[in-house]
Structure formats: C-alpha cells, structure tokens
Coordinates of C-alpha atoms in Angstrom, one line a residue:
M272 CA 54.7 5.1 -51.0
T273 CA 55.0 8.2 -48.8
A274 CA 52.9 10.3 -51.1
M275 CA 50.2 7.6 -51.1
F276 CA 50.3 7.5 -47.2
I277 CA 50.0 11.3 -47.0
H278 CA 47.1 11.2 -49.4
Y279 CA 45.2 8.6 -47.5
M280 CA 46.3 9.7 -44.0
A281 CA 42.7 10.3 -42.8
P282 CA 41.2 6.9 -43.8
I283 CA 44.3 5.1 -42.5
M284 CA 43.9 7.0 -39.2
F285 CA 40.2 6.0 -38.9
A286 CA 40.9 2.3 -39.8
S287 CA 43.7 2.2 -37.2
L288 CA 41.3 3.4 -34.5
V289 CA 38.8 0.7 -35.4
I290 CA 41.6 -1.9 -35.2
F291 CA 42.6 -0.6 -31.8
L292 CA 39.0 -0.9 -30.6
L293 CA 38.6 -4.4 -32.0
L294 CA 41.7 -5.5 -30.2
G295 CA 40.1 -4.6 -27.0
Y296 CA 42.0 -1.5 -25.9
P297 CA 40.0 1.0 -23.8
V298 CA 38.1 3.5 -25.9
A299 CA 39.4 6.7 -24.3
F300 CA 43.1 5.6 -24.5
S301 CA 42.6 4.2 -28.0
L302 CA 41.3 7.6 -29.2
A303 CA 43.9 9.7 -27.5
A304 CA 46.9 7.4 -28.4
N305 CA 45.7 7.2 -32.0
G306 CA 45.4 11.0 -32.2
L307 CA 48.9 11.6 -30.7
I308 CA 50.7 8.9 -32.8
F309 CA 49.3 10.2 -36.1
A310 CA 50.0 13.8 -35.0
F311 CA 53.7 12.9 -34.6
I312 CA 53.6 11.0 -37.9
G313 CA 51.9 14.0 -39.6
I314 CA 54.5 16.4 -38.2
E315 CA 57.4 14.2 -39.6
L316 CA 55.7 14.1 -43.0
G317 CA 54.9 17.8 -43.0
L318 CA 51.2 17.2 -43.2
F319 CA 50.3 18.3 -39.6
R320 CA 51.3 21.6 -38.1
P321 CA 52.8 21.4 -34.6
D322 CA 51.1 24.5 -33.4
F323 CA 47.8 22.6 -33.7
L324 CA 48.7 20.8 -30.5
Q325 CA 48.8 24.1 -28.6
A326 CA 45.0 24.1 -28.9
L327 CA 44.8 20.7 -27.0
P328 CA 44.7 22.1 -23.4
E329 CA 41.9 24.5 -24.4
R330 CA 39.9 21.7 -26.0
V331 CA 40.2 19.5 -22.8
Y332 CA 39.2 22.5 -20.6
G333 CA 36.2 23.0 -22.9
V334 CA 35.0 19.5 -22.0
M335 CA 35.4 20.2 -18.3
N336 CA 33.6 23.5 -18.7
N337 CA 30.7 22.2 -20.6
E338 CA 27.6 22.7 -18.5
T339 CA 25.4 20.6 -20.8
L340 CA 27.3 17.5 -19.8
L341 CA 26.3 18.1 -16.1
A342 CA 22.9 16.6 -17.1
I343 CA 24.6 13.2 -17.4
P344 CA 25.5 12.7 -13.6
F345 CA 22.1 14.2 -12.6
F346 CA 20.0 11.8 -14.8
T347 CA 22.3 8.9 -13.9
F348 CA 21.9 9.5 -10.1
M349 CA 18.1 9.9 -10.5
G350 CA 17.8 6.7 -12.4
L351 CA 20.0 4.7 -9.9
I352 CA 18.1 6.0 -6.9
L353 CA 14.7 5.1 -8.5
E354 CA 15.9 1.7 -9.6
R355 CA 17.2 0.9 -6.1
S356 CA 14.2 2.3 -4.3
G357 CA 11.9 -0.3 -5.7
M358 CA 9.9 1.8 -8.2
A359 CA 10.4 -0.8 -10.9
E360 CA 9.1 -3.6 -8.7
D361 CA 6.0 -1.7 -7.8
L362 CA 5.2 -0.8 -11.4
L363 CA 5.8 -4.3 -12.8
E364 CA 3.7 -6.0 -10.1
T365 CA 0.8 -3.6 -10.4
I366 CA 0.8 -3.2 -14.2
G367 CA 1.3 -6.9 -14.6
Q368 CA -1.9 -7.5 -12.5
L369 CA -3.7 -4.9 -14.7
F370 CA -2.9 -6.6 -18.0
G371 CA -2.4 -10.1 -16.6
S372 CA -5.9 -11.4 -17.6
I373 CA -5.2 -11.1 -21.3
R374 CA -2.8 -13.1 -23.5
G375 CA 0.7 -11.5 -23.5
G376 CA -0.4 -9.4 -20.5
I377 CA 3.0 -9.5 -18.7
A378 CA 4.8 -8.7 -22.0
Y379 CA 2.5 -5.6 -22.4
A380 CA 3.3 -4.7 -18.8
V381 CA 7.0 -5.0 -19.6
V382 CA 6.8 -2.7 -22.6
F383 CA 4.7 -0.1 -20.6
V384 CA 7.0 -0.2 -17.6
G385 CA 10.0 -0.1 -19.9
A386 CA 8.8 3.1 -21.4
L387 CA 8.0 4.6 -18.0
L388 CA 11.5 3.6 -16.7
A389 CA 13.1 5.1 -19.8
A390 CA 11.3 8.4 -19.2
T391 CA 12.4 8.5 -15.6
T392 CA 15.8 6.8 -15.4
G393 CA 17.4 7.1 -18.9
V394 CA 19.7 4.2 -18.0
V395 CA 19.5 1.1 -20.1
A396 CA 21.3 -1.2 -17.7
A397 CA 19.0 -0.3 -14.8
S398 CA 15.9 -1.0 -16.8
V399 CA 17.0 -4.3 -18.3
I400 CA 18.4 -5.7 -15.0
S401 CA 15.3 -4.6 -13.0
M402 CA 12.8 -6.1 -15.4
G403 CA 15.0 -9.2 -15.9
L404 CA 15.1 -9.9 -12.2
I405 CA 11.4 -9.2 -11.6
S406 CA 9.5 -10.2 -14.8
L407 CA 11.5 -13.0 -16.3
P408 CA 10.9 -15.5 -13.5
I409 CA 7.1 -14.8 -13.7
M410 CA 7.0 -15.1 -17.5
L411 CA 8.9 -18.4 -17.3
R412 CA 6.6 -19.7 -14.5
Y413 CA 3.5 -19.2 -16.5
G414 CA 4.8 -20.7 -19.8
Y415 CA 6.1 -17.8 -21.9
D416 CA 8.3 -18.8 -24.8
R417 CA 11.8 -18.0 -23.7
R418 CA 12.7 -16.1 -26.9
V419 CA 9.6 -13.9 -26.6
A420 CA 10.3 -13.3 -22.9
T421 CA 14.0 -12.4 -23.2
G422 CA 13.5 -10.4 -26.4
I423 CA 10.7 -8.1 -25.0
I424 CA 12.7 -7.5 -21.7
A425 CA 15.9 -6.6 -23.5
A426 CA 14.1 -4.4 -26.2
S427 CA 12.0 -2.6 -23.6
G428 CA 15.0 -1.8 -21.6
T429 CA 16.7 -0.2 -24.6
L430 CA 13.9 2.3 -24.8
A431 CA 15.9 4.3 -22.3
Q432 CA 18.3 5.2 -25.1
I433 CA 15.7 7.0 -27.3
I434 CA 13.0 8.2 -24.8
P435 CA 14.1 11.4 -23.0
P436 CA 16.0 11.9 -20.7
S437 CA 18.3 9.6 -22.6
L438 CA 22.0 10.0 -21.9
V439 CA 23.0 9.3 -25.5
L440 CA 20.7 12.1 -26.7
I441 CA 22.7 14.5 -24.4
V442 CA 26.0 13.4 -26.0
M443 CA 24.4 13.5 -29.5
A444 CA 23.2 17.1 -29.0
D445 CA 26.6 18.1 -27.7
Q446 CA 28.5 16.5 -30.6
L447 CA 26.1 18.0 -33.2
G448 CA 26.1 21.4 -31.5
R449 CA 22.4 21.5 -31.0
S450 CA 20.1 22.1 -28.0
V451 CA 19.5 19.1 -25.7
G452 CA 16.0 20.4 -25.1
D453 CA 15.2 20.3 -28.9
M454 CA 16.8 16.8 -29.1
Y455 CA 14.6 15.6 -26.3
E456 CA 11.4 17.1 -27.8
G457 CA 12.2 15.7 -31.2
A458 CA 12.9 12.2 -29.8
F459 CA 9.7 12.0 -27.6
I460 CA 7.2 10.9 -30.3
P461 CA 9.5 8.4 -32.1
G462 CA 10.2 6.8 -28.7
I463 CA 6.5 6.4 -28.0
V464 CA 5.9 5.0 -31.5
L465 CA 8.7 2.5 -31.0
S466 CA 7.1 1.3 -27.8
L467 CA 3.7 0.9 -29.6
M468 CA 5.5 -1.2 -32.3
Y469 CA 6.9 -3.5 -29.6
A470 CA 3.4 -3.9 -28.2
L471 CA 2.0 -4.6 -31.7
Y472 CA 4.6 -7.4 -32.1
I473 CA 3.4 -9.0 -28.9
F474 CA -0.2 -8.7 -30.1
L475 CA 0.8 -10.5 -33.3
V476 CA 2.6 -13.2 -31.3
T477 CA -0.6 -13.8 -29.2
V478 CA -2.6 -14.1 -32.4
F479 CA -0.4 -16.5 -34.4
A480 CA 1.2 -18.3 -31.4
P481 CA -1.1 -17.9 -28.4
N482 CA 0.8 -20.5 -26.3
A483 CA 4.0 -18.4 -26.6
A484 CA 2.5 -15.6 -24.4
P485 CA -0.4 -16.9 -22.2
G486 CA -2.4 -14.8 -19.8
L487 CA -2.1 -15.1 -16.0
P488 CA -4.2 -17.8 -14.4
L489 CA -7.0 -16.6 -12.0
E490 CA -5.1 -17.6 -8.9
A491 CA -2.2 -15.3 -9.9
Q492 CA -4.5 -12.3 -10.3
T493 CA -4.4 -11.3 -6.6
L494 CA -5.5 -7.6 -7.1
R495 CA -8.4 -8.2 -9.5
E496 CA -11.8 -8.3 -8.0
V497 CA -15.0 -9.8 -9.4
E498 CA -16.2 -6.5 -10.7
T499 CA -18.1 -5.6 -13.9
A500 CA -17.1 -7.8 -16.8
K501 CA -20.7 -7.8 -18.1
H502 CA -21.9 -4.5 -16.7
P503 CA -24.7 -3.1 -19.0
V504 CA -22.9 0.3 -19.2
I505 CA -19.8 -1.2 -20.9
L506 CA -21.3 -1.4 -24.4
P507 CA -22.6 2.2 -24.6
L508 CA -19.4 3.5 -22.9
A509 CA -17.3 1.6 -25.5
A510 CA -19.4 3.1 -28.3
V511 CA -19.0 6.6 -27.0
S512 CA -15.2 6.2 -26.5
A513 CA -14.8 4.7 -30.0
A514 CA -16.8 7.6 -31.4
A515 CA -14.8 10.3 -29.6
T516 CA -11.5 8.7 -30.7
A517 CA -12.7 8.4 -34.3
Y518 CA -13.8 12.1 -34.2
F519 CA -10.4 13.1 -32.8
F520 CA -8.5 11.3 -35.6
V521 CA -10.7 12.1 -38.5
V522 CA -11.9 15.7 -37.8
H523 CA -9.4 17.1 -35.3
L524 CA -6.2 15.6 -36.7
G525 CA -7.3 15.2 -40.3
L526 CA -5.6 11.8 -40.4
F527 CA -7.3 10.8 -43.7
D528 CA -7.0 14.0 -45.6
W529 CA -4.8 12.3 -48.1
T530 CA -7.9 10.6 -49.5
S531 CA -9.7 13.9 -50.2
P532 CA -8.6 14.1 -53.9
L533 CA -10.4 10.7 -54.5
F534 CA -13.6 12.0 -52.9
D535 CA -13.4 15.3 -54.9
K536 CA -12.9 13.3 -58.1
I537 CA -16.2 11.4 -57.7
G538 CA -18.1 14.5 -56.6
L539 CA -18.3 14.0 -52.9
G540 CA -17.5 16.8 -50.4
R541 CA -15.5 16.9 -47.2
A542 CA -18.5 16.1 -45.0
V543 CA -18.9 12.7 -46.8
L544 CA -15.2 12.1 -46.6
E545 CA -15.2 12.6 -42.8
G546 CA -18.4 10.7 -42.3
F547 CA -17.0 7.7 -44.3
W548 CA -13.8 7.4 -42.3
F549 CA -15.7 8.1 -39.0
V550 CA -17.9 5.1 -39.6
I551 CA -15.0 2.9 -40.6
L552 CA -13.0 3.9 -37.5
L553 CA -16.0 3.5 -35.2
G554 CA -16.5 0.0 -36.4
V555 CA -12.8 -0.9 -36.1
L556 CA -12.4 0.6 -32.6
F557 CA -15.7 -0.5 -30.9
K558 CA -14.7 -4.1 -30.1
P559 CA -11.1 -3.2 -28.9
F560 CA -12.6 -0.6 -26.5
I561 CA -14.8 -3.3 -25.0
G562 CA -11.7 -5.3 -24.3
I563 CA -9.8 -2.3 -23.0
I564 CA -12.6 -1.5 -20.5
R565 CA -12.9 -5.0 -19.3
T566 CA -9.1 -5.3 -18.9
M567 CA -8.6 -2.0 -17.1
T568 CA -11.8 -2.5 -15.0
L569 CA -14.8 -0.1 -15.4
S570 CA -13.9 2.2 -12.5
L571 CA -10.3 2.8 -13.7
F572 CA -11.5 3.5 -17.2
L573 CA -14.1 6.0 -16.0
T574 CA -11.5 7.7 -13.8
L575 CA -9.1 7.9 -16.8
V576 CA -11.8 9.3 -19.1
C577 CA -12.8 12.0 -16.6
A578 CA -9.2 13.0 -15.9
T579 CA -8.3 13.1 -19.6
T580 CA -11.3 15.2 -20.4
I581 CA -10.4 17.7 -17.7
G582 CA -6.8 17.7 -18.9
L583 CA -7.8 18.4 -22.5
I584 CA -10.2 21.2 -21.4
A585 CA -7.5 22.7 -19.2
M586 CA -5.0 22.7 -22.2
R587 CA -7.4 24.8 -24.3
F588 CA -6.6 27.7 -22.0
T589 CA -2.9 27.4 -22.6
E590 CA -0.8 28.5 -25.6
V591 CA 0.5 24.9 -26.1
K592 CA -1.5 23.3 -28.9
A593 CA 0.6 20.4 -30.3
G594 CA 3.9 18.5 -30.0
A595 CA 5.6 16.6 -27.2
D596 CA 5.1 19.4 -24.7
Y597 CA 1.3 19.2 -25.3
V598 CA 1.4 15.4 -24.7
V599 CA 3.5 15.8 -21.5
L600 CA 1.5 18.6 -20.0
T601 CA -1.9 16.9 -20.8
M602 CA -0.6 13.7 -19.3
S603 CA 0.5 15.6 -16.2
I604 CA -2.9 17.2 -15.7
T605 CA -4.6 13.8 -16.2
V606 CA -2.4 12.1 -13.7
G607 CA -2.9 14.9 -11.1
V608 CA -6.7 14.7 -11.5
S609 CA -6.6 10.9 -11.2
F610 CA -4.5 11.1 -8.1
V611 CA -7.0 13.6 -6.5
L612 CA -9.9 11.3 -7.3
A613 CA -8.1 8.3 -5.9
V614 CA -7.2 10.2 -2.7
L615 CA -10.8 11.4 -2.3
N616 CA -12.1 7.8 -2.9
R617 CA -9.8 6.4 -0.2
F618 CA -10.2 9.0 2.6
L619 CA -13.9 9.6 2.1
R620 CA -14.5 5.9 1.6
L621 CA -16.6 6.5 -1.5
K622 CA -15.9 2.9 -2.8
L623 CA -16.0 4.3 -6.4
L624 CA -12.7 2.6 -7.4
S625 CA -11.8 -1.0 -7.3
K626 CA -8.8 -2.2 -5.3
L627 CA -6.8 -2.7 -8.6
A628 CA -7.9 0.8 -10.0
E629 CA -6.8 2.5 -6.8
Q630 CA -3.5 0.7 -6.7
V631 CA -2.7 1.5 -10.3
V632 CA -3.3 5.2 -9.7
F633 CA -1.1 5.4 -6.6
V634 CA 1.7 3.4 -8.2
M635 CA 1.6 5.5 -11.5
V636 CA 1.7 8.9 -9.9
P637 CA 5.4 9.0 -8.7
P638 CA 7.0 8.1 -12.1
L639 CA 4.6 10.3 -14.1
G640 CA 5.0 13.2 -11.7
L641 CA 8.8 12.9 -12.1
I642 CA 8.4 12.8 -15.9
F643 CA 6.5 16.2 -15.6
L644 CA 9.1 17.5 -13.2
V645 CA 11.9 16.7 -15.7
L646 CA 10.5 16.7 -19.2
G647 CA 7.6 19.1 -18.7
T648 CA 9.8 21.8 -17.3
I649 CA 12.3 21.4 -20.1
F650 CA 9.6 21.3 -22.9
I651 CA 7.8 24.4 -21.7
G652 CA 11.1 26.3 -21.3
V653 CA 11.1 26.7 -17.5
A654 CA 14.3 24.8 -17.0
T655 CA 17.4 23.8 -19.1
P656 CA 18.1 20.0 -19.4
T657 CA 20.8 20.4 -16.7
E658 CA 18.4 22.1 -14.3
G659 CA 15.7 19.5 -15.2
G660 CA 18.2 16.8 -14.3
A661 CA 19.0 18.4 -11.0
M662 CA 15.2 18.6 -10.2
G663 CA 14.8 15.0 -11.2
A664 CA 17.6 13.9 -9.0
A665 CA 16.1 15.8 -6.0
G666 CA 12.7 14.4 -6.9
A667 CA 14.0 10.8 -6.9
V668 CA 15.6 11.3 -3.5
I669 CA 12.3 12.7 -2.1
L670 CA 10.3 9.7 -3.6
A671 CA 12.8 7.3 -2.0
V672 CA 12.4 9.1 1.4
M673 CA 8.6 8.9 1.1
K674 CA 8.8 5.2 0.5
G675 CA 11.1 4.8 3.5
R676 CA 13.8 3.1 1.3
L677 CA 16.5 5.8 1.3
T678 CA 19.5 4.6 3.2
F679 CA 23.1 5.7 3.4
G680 CA 24.2 2.5 1.7
L681 CA 21.8 3.1 -1.2
T682 CA 22.9 6.7 -1.6
R683 CA 26.6 5.7 -1.5
Q684 CA 26.1 3.0 -4.1
A685 CA 24.2 5.4 -6.4
A686 CA 26.8 8.1 -6.0
E687 CA 29.7 5.8 -6.7
A688 CA 28.0 4.4 -9.8
T689 CA 27.2 7.9 -11.0
A690 CA 30.8 9.0 -10.5
K691 CA 32.2 6.0 -12.5
L692 CA 29.8 6.5 -15.4
S693 CA 30.4 10.3 -15.5
A694 CA 34.2 9.8 -15.4
F695 CA 33.9 7.2 -18.1
V696 CA 31.9 9.6 -20.4
V697 CA 34.2 12.6 -19.8
L698 CA 37.4 10.5 -20.3
I699 CA 36.1 9.2 -23.6
L700 CA 35.2 12.8 -24.6
V701 CA 38.7 14.0 -23.8
G702 CA 40.1 11.2 -25.9
A703 CA 37.7 12.1 -28.7
R704 CA 38.9 15.7 -28.6
V705 CA 42.5 14.6 -29.0
F706 CA 41.6 12.3 -31.9
S707 CA 39.4 14.9 -33.7
L708 CA 42.2 17.6 -33.3
T709 CA 44.6 15.5 -35.3
F710 CA 41.9 14.2 -37.7
Y711 CA 40.9 17.8 -38.5
G712 CA 44.5 18.8 -38.7
V713 CA 45.2 16.3 -41.5
D714 CA 42.0 17.5 -43.3
G715 CA 40.1 14.3 -42.4
H716 CA 36.8 16.2 -42.1
R717 CA 37.1 17.4 -45.7
W718 CA 37.8 13.8 -46.9
V719 CA 34.7 12.5 -45.0
E720 CA 32.5 15.4 -46.2
E721 CA 33.6 15.1 -49.8
L722 CA 33.0 11.3 -49.7
L723 CA 29.5 11.6 -48.2
V724 CA 28.3 14.6 -50.1
S725 CA 29.2 13.1 -53.4
L726 CA 27.1 9.9 -52.8
P727 CA 24.4 9.4 -55.5
G728 CA 20.9 10.1 -54.5
G729 CA 21.4 13.4 -52.6
Q730 CA 19.9 13.4 -49.1
V731 CA 18.2 10.0 -49.5
G732 CA 21.3 8.3 -50.7
F733 CA 23.3 9.9 -47.9
L734 CA 20.8 8.8 -45.3
I735 CA 20.6 5.2 -46.6
F736 CA 24.4 4.9 -46.7
V737 CA 24.9 6.4 -43.2
N738 CA 22.3 4.3 -41.6
A739 CA 23.7 1.1 -43.1
F740 CA 27.2 2.2 -42.1
V741 CA 26.2 2.9 -38.5
F742 CA 24.1 -0.3 -38.3
V743 CA 27.1 -2.4 -39.3
L744 CA 29.4 -0.5 -36.9
A745 CA 26.9 -1.1 -34.1
F746 CA 27.8 -4.9 -34.2
F747 CA 31.2 -4.0 -32.8
L748 CA 31.0 -0.6 -31.1
D749 CA 28.6 0.6 -28.4
F750 CA 26.5 3.7 -28.6
F751 CA 29.0 6.0 -26.7
E752 CA 31.8 5.0 -29.0
L753 CA 29.6 5.6 -32.1
A754 CA 28.4 9.0 -30.6
F755 CA 31.9 10.2 -29.9
I756 CA 33.7 8.9 -33.0
V757 CA 31.3 8.6 -35.9
I758 CA 28.7 11.3 -35.3
P759 CA 31.2 14.3 -35.3
L760 CA 32.3 13.0 -38.8
L761 CA 28.8 12.7 -40.2
G762 CA 27.3 15.9 -38.8
P763 CA 29.0 18.4 -41.0
A764 CA 28.2 16.5 -44.2
A765 CA 24.5 16.2 -43.1
E766 CA 24.4 19.9 -42.5
K767 CA 25.9 20.7 -45.8
L768 CA 23.2 18.6 -47.5
G769 CA 20.6 20.7 -45.8
I770 CA 19.5 17.9 -43.3
D771 CA 18.1 19.2 -40.0
L772 CA 20.6 18.0 -37.4
I773 CA 17.9 17.3 -34.7
W774 CA 16.1 15.0 -37.1
F775 CA 19.5 13.4 -38.1
G776 CA 20.4 13.0 -34.4
V777 CA 17.2 11.3 -33.5
M778 CA 17.5 9.1 -36.5
M779 CA 21.0 8.1 -35.5
G780 CA 19.8 7.5 -31.9
V781 CA 17.1 5.0 -33.1
N782 CA 19.7 3.3 -35.3
M783 CA 22.4 3.2 -32.5
Q784 CA 19.8 1.6 -30.3
T785 CA 20.4 -1.6 -32.2
S786 CA 24.0 -1.7 -30.7
F787 CA 22.3 -2.9 -27.5
M788 CA 20.4 -5.6 -29.3
H789 CA 22.9 -6.9 -31.9
P790 CA 24.0 -10.5 -31.3
P791 CA 26.6 -11.3 -30.2
F792 CA 27.9 -8.0 -28.6
G793 CA 24.7 -6.3 -27.6
F794 CA 25.0 -4.9 -24.1
A795 CA 21.3 -5.4 -23.3
L796 CA 21.8 -9.1 -24.0
F797 CA 24.8 -9.2 -21.7
Y798 CA 22.8 -7.4 -18.9
L799 CA 20.0 -9.9 -19.3
R800 CA 22.3 -12.8 -19.5
S801 CA 23.8 -11.8 -16.1
V802 CA 20.3 -12.1 -14.4
A803 CA 18.7 -14.9 -16.4
P804 CA 19.0 -18.4 -14.9
K805 CA 22.0 -20.3 -16.2
E806 CA 21.0 -23.6 -14.5
S807 CA 17.8 -25.4 -13.8
Y808 CA 16.0 -24.3 -10.6
I809 CA 13.0 -25.0 -8.5
D810 CA 10.3 -22.3 -8.8
R811 CA 9.4 -21.0 -5.3
V812 CA 5.7 -20.5 -6.2
S813 CA 4.8 -23.5 -8.4
G814 CA 7.4 -25.9 -7.0
K815 CA 8.2 -27.0 -10.6
R816 CA 11.7 -27.5 -11.9
M817 CA 12.4 -24.8 -14.5
E818 CA 14.9 -25.2 -17.3
P819 CA 17.6 -22.6 -17.7
V820 CA 17.6 -19.8 -20.3
T821 CA 20.3 -20.4 -22.9
T822 CA 22.4 -17.7 -24.5
G823 CA 21.1 -18.8 -27.9
Q824 CA 17.5 -18.2 -26.8
I825 CA 18.4 -14.7 -25.7
Y826 CA 20.1 -14.0 -29.1
W827 CA 17.3 -15.4 -31.2
G828 CA 14.7 -13.5 -29.1
S829 CA 16.4 -10.2 -29.9
V830 CA 16.3 -10.6 -33.7
P831 CA 12.6 -9.5 -34.3
F832 CA 13.2 -6.4 -32.2
V833 CA 16.3 -5.4 -34.2
I834 CA 14.1 -5.7 -37.3
I835 CA 11.5 -3.5 -35.6
Q836 CA 14.2 -0.9 -34.8
V837 CA 15.3 -0.9 -38.4
I838 CA 11.7 -0.3 -39.5
M839 CA 11.5 2.5 -37.0
V840 CA 14.5 4.2 -38.7
G841 CA 12.7 4.0 -42.0
L842 CA 9.6 5.6 -40.5
V843 CA 11.7 8.5 -39.1
I844 CA 13.1 9.0 -42.6
A845 CA 9.7 8.7 -44.3
F846 CA 7.8 10.9 -41.8
P847 CA 10.2 13.7 -40.6
S848 CA 7.2 15.4 -38.9
M849 CA 7.5 12.9 -36.1
V850 CA 10.7 14.8 -35.1
M851 CA 10.3 18.2 -36.7
H852 CA 7.4 19.2 -34.5
Y853 CA 10.1 20.4 -32.0
K854 CA 10.2 23.6 -34.1
G855 CA 6.6 24.4 -33.0
A856 CA 3.7 25.6 -35.1
A857 CA 4.6 27.6 -38.1
S858 CA 3.5 31.3 -38.2
D859 CA 0.4 32.0 -40.2
I860 CA 1.4 35.6 -40.8
D861 CA 1.9 36.6 -44.5
S862 CA 5.1 38.6 -44.5
S863 CA 4.2 40.2 -47.9
K864 CA 1.2 41.9 -46.2
I865 CA 3.1 43.4 -43.3
D866 CA 2.9 47.2 -43.5
I867 CA 5.3 49.1 -41.3
Q868 CA 4.2 52.7 -40.8
I869 CA 6.6 55.2 -39.2
P870 CA 4.7 58.2 -37.7
Q871 CA 5.8 61.7 -38.9
M872 CA 7.4 63.7 -36.1
D873 CA 7.8 67.4 -36.1
A874 CA 11.4 67.7 -34.9
P875 CA 12.6 71.1 -33.6
P876 CA 15.2 72.9 -35.7
L877 CA 18.8 72.0 -34.9
D878 CA 20.7 74.7 -33.0
F879 CA 24.4 74.6 -33.3
G880 CA 25.0 77.9 -31.5
P881 CA 26.3 81.2 -32.9
P882 CA 28.9 80.9 -35.6
K883 CA 32.5 81.3 -34.4

C-alpha cells in the first residue's frame, strides 16, 4: 500500500488539490496547505528531501521581485478609472445610435464596444457590468430576445481576457517563461477574429430570427439626421470601395493563392486567377458596402476612407509591414487624422460632417488613443508591458480629468479595488509556488510530462487532449486557478513536443475564456445576473411593464457563444499564423550565399626585446 502511494504520489496530490477547491476553500490557502501537507508526508516516506523547503523563501521573494507582475495593478487601475469615468456609457450610446437603424444594431454596438473596452481596460467584470447596466435595459425595451441580449453582453465582456492588455495573458506569459509583449502581439489577431465571429452570429440571428434582434425605431435614433440615404454618389463610392477591398485581398494579401494549382492545371495564368477572384469578391462586397455607407452616414464613411488612405500611405514610409503592430499603428494614424478633420469641421464650421459622424469621431478618439499609448508602444518596442501599463494608467487619469469626472472618491475606489485584485493574484501565486515546489520535489512534473508526451497523435493528439482537459476543468475552476495550477504543468510537455509556447499560451487563453461563460459557474454570467432585473419593473421611457430576466435565460444565452469560443480554439490550432506573426517577417537572406571576407593586414614583426 505504501509503495503504491509513493508511486502515485503526484496524481494523488493533484487530485487532493482539486477536491480542496471543489469543497470551496480559498485557492491560495488550498495550494499552500496542499503543498506543505504532502511535503511532510513525502519527508516521512523518504520521497521528498527536506532541504527542498530551504528554497521556499527565495521562491516567495521571486514573486515579490517580479517586475512583470507590476503590469497587473497598472492595467487594473486604468480599467477601473475608465469604467467609472463614463467612457463605456459614451461609447455605447454613440455606437448604438450609429448601428441602431439596422437589425441587431445594439448587439453589434455591444460587440464593438466590448472589443474597445477589452483593449483599454483588460478587466472582464468592468466590461460585463458596464454593458449590462447600460445596454440590457435598452435591448429589452425594444424587444430583443432575452437569451440573445444576455449572451452577447456576457460574451463581449469576456473579450477582455484575450484582447490585450488582458490580465490573464500577463500571468500566462509569466508561467510559461515568455515575453508579455510577444504574448500580447500573438493574441491580438485571434481576439479581433473572435469579435468578428460574435458579430457574424448576430448577423445570422437577424437573418433567421429577425424579431429576436430588431433595429431601433426612428424616435429612438436621436443623433441620426435626414442625410443622404439615396445620394447619387453612394453607388459609385460603394463600387470603388468594394474594388479596393477586393484588390487588397486578392493581389496584396494573395488570399486565394491556394487555388493557383487548379488554374495552372487548366492552362490559365496568374492574371486570370486574380481577375476571377477579383470579380467574384467585387460582386459579393458591392451590396454590403452600400449598406455600410448608409448605416455609417456618407460623411463619416468619407472621413474614414480619407483617414485610412493617409494612414496606409504613411505606413509605407515605416519599417513595419505586417502583424499586430502594423494594424495598431495604422489604426492610430487613421484615428489621429479623423480627429483633426472633425476638429477643423467644428471650429471652422465647414458643415462637412453630420452631427452623428462628428460625435462618433470625438467619442472614439479617447479609447483608441489609449490603445495606441499602451499597445502601440509595446508592439513597436518603445515600452515594456509594465511601462505601457503605467502610461495607460496615467492616460486614463488624464482622460477622466478632461471629462471632469475625476474625484477623490472615484480615485479611492479604483485604488482599493486595484489593491484587492493585486493582492489576490500575488497571494495565489505564492500558494502556487509552494504547491509546485513540493510537486516538483516528488517528480510530479516528470509524471505529467511522460503522460502527455506519450499520448498518441504527437502534437495534434496532445493539443486535442489538453484543450478537452482544460475545457472540462473550466466548468469548476476560474481562469486564474487554471493559469496558476494547470499551465505550469502543461508548458514543459508542450515545449518538449516542439510547440511554440506563445501559440500554446494564446490557445489556452481562448480556451480558458470559456470558464467565464460555462453554466452554471461562469463568472461573466454571475456579473450579468447581478445587474439584470430579477423582478418585473416599469420601463422609464416606454412606460411598459417589463418582465424580469431569468437565470435560465442567461445560461441558455451563453451556450452559442461557448460553441463559438470552442470553434475559435480549433481555428487557432488550424491556422497558427494567426499567432505566429509575433515573430515578424522572416529574413529573405540565403545563408549559403554569405561570403565573409577578412582583409589581409601587413602586421609589423613582433619584437620581444633582446635575448636574456
């Protein structure tokens, strides 16, 4: 019996930890107590050397001395200041007016604002609660299906976990021993793709169940003016925009190069290939662009086109040609040019922009400027993530001052909440260090590594098993617990199989996002439940009695988005280039043709002096 216990000490230790957590004990104390209890058992059985515990103070000091973790309080403080200064309210009101005229318009606005809040706050709770308080009553007032409304709010709030500056990505990078900047850059495109998938789901809902996500009535569209719905320039402008987009995808990106063998086989050249796909894309994109221009208003669309063109031209003079840094820098230039045009329009009274277009530009500049201040400086290498977080916190305070909403009470609340979250994270990390010390001391890491490396299917088999394992654990553990307990065990095995750890970390981040959406323990669902109406109430605008939102409706609303997140995990596995662009463009120099020539030098004769 003792021999069997010694042999299976590591799995028993891990199973005991899971039992402690399921019983409801605090995570940090469960980790530390489990580590110390099994350390003493291991010493008695002769499996664990007592001198291992001498390394414990140094490991705890290493946590306190880790400068990377300083980014957590900085980004948390930034997010809380922005959330309490009303930025989310301004964004949701304005973007809701922008998209309100189309079916599902408020839902599209929630996805868009959720992505912006994720890129500026990085805090899931702040995003879900803000959008739940502001958008949910409006969506219920105008007849949205409760499952659609609650699902899109909870899912859009969880984008803060995968879109930089996500707190979990900081922890993930620390646990895997990789750069936070690389983790941020690798996660940027998957986060944007996931946002687009949420928007695509809303589009499908409006197609197959139009009554589930209606558009705003005309009386609710207070910022939209009678402008140019049938202006004669819309059709040619849509055609030019569709042609430019098709050219960019077909010629510049080579999106359909995978079909070139088929064209070569039937004797058609590359020009025919590009022409064929160009015509197809032009036909597909023409009508959507007409809808986009009419939705955005003509003046806003023209402003955006001019600013984007200037941004793309300006980027041609830089060394940045692709990747997340290219996207962020181009977007920053575009926003800056749009802001200048809007300011000139207002102060010179040019009347080139509609009221809605001008309001959209002025509301969008603060969050997008903050995105550049944080992510742009990190991606181009000017600042470390910690320094970027400090600049973001300072920028958030400046924005709150400019809005006249920075008070001592607001600052104190944000500082207290930041201190609590930071202490929570650090205490869990200290407990994880105690647990991992004992786990490594009883050769648990070897047991896990041998178990995972020997799985059939190599890398693919490992990734399928690990993602299924984390998905199941996410029903019971939150993302911090998964990042501190599970990831350190999986990382070495992934590295031994030759898997890039940034790619692996982003994949796990997308997977662990489901821990916020899993019924019945998803934290995003709890956050939304806390602000959703539990009893019937009288709507202050329509005067109608509104029915409450049930917990079952919140749970069922989350299911489609959990499925979307699982699909996103599959896309990250199938298309690693979505993440691997963080390495930058590969060098086109042929090392076999490098010729190193050392010039001949006529050295003077050595003089050692007269012989002795």
